[in-house]
JSON list of C-alpha atoms in Angstrom, two decimals:
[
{"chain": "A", "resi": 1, "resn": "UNK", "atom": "CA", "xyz": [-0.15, 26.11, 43.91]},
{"chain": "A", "resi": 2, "resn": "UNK", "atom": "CA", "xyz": [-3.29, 27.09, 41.93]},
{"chain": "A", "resi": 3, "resn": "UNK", "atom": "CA", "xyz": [-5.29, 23.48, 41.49]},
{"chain": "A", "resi": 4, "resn": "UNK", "atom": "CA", "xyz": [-6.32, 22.82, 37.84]},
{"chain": "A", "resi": 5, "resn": "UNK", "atom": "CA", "xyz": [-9.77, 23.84, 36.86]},
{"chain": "A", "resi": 6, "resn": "UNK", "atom": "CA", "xyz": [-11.83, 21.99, 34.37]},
{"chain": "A", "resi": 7, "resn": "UNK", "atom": "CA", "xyz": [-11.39, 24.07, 31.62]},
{"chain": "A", "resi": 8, "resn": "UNK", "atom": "CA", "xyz": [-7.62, 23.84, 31.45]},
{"chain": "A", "resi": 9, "resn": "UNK", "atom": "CA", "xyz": [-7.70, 20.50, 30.42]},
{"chain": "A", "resi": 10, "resn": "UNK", "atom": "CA", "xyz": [-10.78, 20.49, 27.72]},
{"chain": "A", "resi": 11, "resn": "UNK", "atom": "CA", "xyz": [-10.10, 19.91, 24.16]},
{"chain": "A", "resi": 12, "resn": "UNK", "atom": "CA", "xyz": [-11.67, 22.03, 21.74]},
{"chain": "A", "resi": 13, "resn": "UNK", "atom": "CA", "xyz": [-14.90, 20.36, 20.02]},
{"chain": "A", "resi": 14, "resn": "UNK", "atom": "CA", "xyz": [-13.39, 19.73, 16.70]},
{"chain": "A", "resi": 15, "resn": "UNK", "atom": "CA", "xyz": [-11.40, 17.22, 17.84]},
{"chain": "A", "resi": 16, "resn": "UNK", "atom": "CA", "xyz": [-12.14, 13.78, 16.88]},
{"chain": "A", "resi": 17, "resn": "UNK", "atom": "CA", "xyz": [-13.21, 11.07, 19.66]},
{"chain": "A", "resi": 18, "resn": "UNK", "atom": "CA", "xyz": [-10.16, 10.42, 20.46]},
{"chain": "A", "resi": 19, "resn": "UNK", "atom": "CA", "xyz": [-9.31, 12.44, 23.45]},
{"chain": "A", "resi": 20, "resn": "UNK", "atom": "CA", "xyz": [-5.59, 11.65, 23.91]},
{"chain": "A", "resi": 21, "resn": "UNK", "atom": "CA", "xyz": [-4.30, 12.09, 21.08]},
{"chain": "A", "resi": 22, "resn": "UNK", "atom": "CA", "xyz": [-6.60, 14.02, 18.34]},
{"chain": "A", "resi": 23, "resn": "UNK", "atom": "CA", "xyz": [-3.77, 15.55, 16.19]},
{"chain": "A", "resi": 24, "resn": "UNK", "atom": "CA", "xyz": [-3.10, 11.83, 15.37]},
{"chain": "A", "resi": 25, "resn": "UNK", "atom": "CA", "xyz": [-6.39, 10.57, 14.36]},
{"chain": "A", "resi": 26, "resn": "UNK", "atom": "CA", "xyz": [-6.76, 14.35, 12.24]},
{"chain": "A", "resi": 27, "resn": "UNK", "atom": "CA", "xyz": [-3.24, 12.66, 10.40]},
{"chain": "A", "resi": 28, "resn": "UNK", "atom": "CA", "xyz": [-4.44, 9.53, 10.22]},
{"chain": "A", "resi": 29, "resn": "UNK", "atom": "CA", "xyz": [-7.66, 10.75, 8.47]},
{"chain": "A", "resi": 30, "resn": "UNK", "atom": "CA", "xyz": [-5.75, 13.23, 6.20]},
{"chain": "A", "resi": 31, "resn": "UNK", "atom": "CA", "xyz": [-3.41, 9.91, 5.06]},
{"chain": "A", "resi": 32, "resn": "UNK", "atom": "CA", "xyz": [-5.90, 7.20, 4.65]},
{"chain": "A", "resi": 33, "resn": "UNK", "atom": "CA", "xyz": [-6.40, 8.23, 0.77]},
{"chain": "A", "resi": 34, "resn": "UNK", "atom": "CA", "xyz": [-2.71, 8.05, -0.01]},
{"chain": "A", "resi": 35, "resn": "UNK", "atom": "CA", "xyz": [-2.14, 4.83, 1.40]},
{"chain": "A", "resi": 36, "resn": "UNK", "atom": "CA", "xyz": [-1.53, 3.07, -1.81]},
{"chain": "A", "resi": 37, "resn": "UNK", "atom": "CA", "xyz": [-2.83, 0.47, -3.98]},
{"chain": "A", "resi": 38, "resn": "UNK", "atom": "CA", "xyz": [-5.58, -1.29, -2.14]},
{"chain": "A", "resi": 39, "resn": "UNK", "atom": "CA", "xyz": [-6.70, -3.96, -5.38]},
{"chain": "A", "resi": 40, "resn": "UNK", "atom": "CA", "xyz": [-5.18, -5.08, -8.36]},
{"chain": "A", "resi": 41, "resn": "UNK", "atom": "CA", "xyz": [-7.33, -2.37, -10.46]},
{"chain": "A", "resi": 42, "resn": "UNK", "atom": "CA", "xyz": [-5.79, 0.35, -8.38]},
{"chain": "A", "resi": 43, "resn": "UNK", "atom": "CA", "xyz": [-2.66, -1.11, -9.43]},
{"chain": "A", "resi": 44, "resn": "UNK", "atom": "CA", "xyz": [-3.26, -2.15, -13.37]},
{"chain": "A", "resi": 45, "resn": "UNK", "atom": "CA", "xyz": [-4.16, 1.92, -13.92]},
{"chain": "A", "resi": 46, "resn": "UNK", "atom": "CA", "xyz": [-1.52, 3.02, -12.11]},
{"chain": "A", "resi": 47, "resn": "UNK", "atom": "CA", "xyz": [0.57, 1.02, -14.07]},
{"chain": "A", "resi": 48, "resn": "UNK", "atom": "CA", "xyz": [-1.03, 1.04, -17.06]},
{"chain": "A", "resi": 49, "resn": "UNK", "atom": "CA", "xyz": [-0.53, 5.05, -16.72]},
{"chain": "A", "resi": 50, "resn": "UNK", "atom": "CA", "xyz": [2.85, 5.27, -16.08]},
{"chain": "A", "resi": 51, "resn": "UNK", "atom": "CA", "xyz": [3.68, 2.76, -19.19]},
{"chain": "A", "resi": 52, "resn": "UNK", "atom": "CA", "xyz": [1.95, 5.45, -21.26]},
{"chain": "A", "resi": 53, "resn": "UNK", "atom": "CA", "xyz": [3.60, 8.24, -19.77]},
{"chain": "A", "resi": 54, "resn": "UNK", "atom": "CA", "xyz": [7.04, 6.87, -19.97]},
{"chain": "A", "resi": 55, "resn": "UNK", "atom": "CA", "xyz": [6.25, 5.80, -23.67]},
{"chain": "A", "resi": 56, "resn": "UNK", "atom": "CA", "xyz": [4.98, 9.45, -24.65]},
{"chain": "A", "resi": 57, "resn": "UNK", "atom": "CA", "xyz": [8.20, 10.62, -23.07]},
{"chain": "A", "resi": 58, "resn": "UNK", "atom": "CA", "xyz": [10.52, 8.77, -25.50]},
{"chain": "A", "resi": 59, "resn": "UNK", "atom": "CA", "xyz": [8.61, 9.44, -28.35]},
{"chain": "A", "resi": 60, "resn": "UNK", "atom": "CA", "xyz": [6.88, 6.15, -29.22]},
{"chain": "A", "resi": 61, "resn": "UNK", "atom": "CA", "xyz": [3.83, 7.83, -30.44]},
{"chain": "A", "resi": 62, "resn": "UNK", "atom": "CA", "xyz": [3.19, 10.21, -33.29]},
{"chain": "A", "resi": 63, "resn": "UNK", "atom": "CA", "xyz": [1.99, 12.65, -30.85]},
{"chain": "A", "resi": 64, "resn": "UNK", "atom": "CA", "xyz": [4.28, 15.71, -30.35]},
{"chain": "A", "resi": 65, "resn": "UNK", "atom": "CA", "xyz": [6.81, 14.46, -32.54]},
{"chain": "A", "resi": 66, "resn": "UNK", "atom": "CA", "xyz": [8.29, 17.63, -33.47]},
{"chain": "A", "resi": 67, "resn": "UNK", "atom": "CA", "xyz": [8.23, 19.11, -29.98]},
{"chain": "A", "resi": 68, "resn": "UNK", "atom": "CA", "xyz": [12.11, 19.36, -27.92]},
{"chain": "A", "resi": 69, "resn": "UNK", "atom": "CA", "xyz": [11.56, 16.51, -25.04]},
{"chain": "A", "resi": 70, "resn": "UNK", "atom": "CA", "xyz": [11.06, 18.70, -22.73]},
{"chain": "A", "resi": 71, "resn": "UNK", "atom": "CA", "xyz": [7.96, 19.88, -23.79]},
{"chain": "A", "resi": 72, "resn": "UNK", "atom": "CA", "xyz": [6.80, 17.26, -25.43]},
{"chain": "A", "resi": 73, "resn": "UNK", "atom": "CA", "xyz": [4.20, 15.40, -22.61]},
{"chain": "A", "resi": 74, "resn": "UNK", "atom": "CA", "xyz": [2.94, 18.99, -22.43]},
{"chain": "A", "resi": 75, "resn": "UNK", "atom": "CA", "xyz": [2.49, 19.64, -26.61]},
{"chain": "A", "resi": 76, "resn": "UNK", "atom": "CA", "xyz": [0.74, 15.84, -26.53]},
{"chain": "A", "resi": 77, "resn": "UNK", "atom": "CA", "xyz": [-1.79, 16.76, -24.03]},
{"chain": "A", "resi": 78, "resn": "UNK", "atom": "CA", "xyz": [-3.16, 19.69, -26.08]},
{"chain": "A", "resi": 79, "resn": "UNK", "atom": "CA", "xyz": [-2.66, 17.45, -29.13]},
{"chain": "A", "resi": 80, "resn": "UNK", "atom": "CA", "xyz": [-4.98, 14.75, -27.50]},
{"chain": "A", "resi": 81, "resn": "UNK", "atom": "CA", "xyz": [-7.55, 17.56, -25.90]},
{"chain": "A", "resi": 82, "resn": "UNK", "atom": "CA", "xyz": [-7.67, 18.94, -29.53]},
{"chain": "A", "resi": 83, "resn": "UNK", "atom": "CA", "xyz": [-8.91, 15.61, -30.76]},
{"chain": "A", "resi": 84, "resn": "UNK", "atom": "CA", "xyz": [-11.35, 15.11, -28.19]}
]
């Protein structure tokens, strides 16, 4: 049986510190943005986001008004870009 050289067991240079396991700590680095809401800030524009988009959904604004639902976040977008 051959014995193992050196180079059989090297990891390429990319890899992170972490010798062992370096496809994990890649993961981990490619998930730490999307781990959520870190403060209440995060959280109130997140929020305070959705509430619009859910409200500009139904119709509660005079934006789009005579666009078919299912174009109408879409028609209220280029409404608001035209006013900016």
């Amino acid at each position: 049986m051959p014995r193992p050289t050196a180079h059989r067991f090297t990891l390429p240079t990319r890899c992170c510190d972490d010798r062992l396991n370096p496809p994990h700590s890649q993961l981990k680095h490619r998930l730490r943005p999307m781990r959520g809401l870190r403060t209440d800030k995060t959280a109130q524009v997140i929020i305070a986001g959705h509430a619009f988009m859910q409200n500009l959904r139904r119709g509660h604004y005079e934006l789009a008004v005579d666009a078919p639902p299912a174009t109408r976040v879409a028609a209220a977008f280029t409404e608001l870009a035209q006013a900016i």
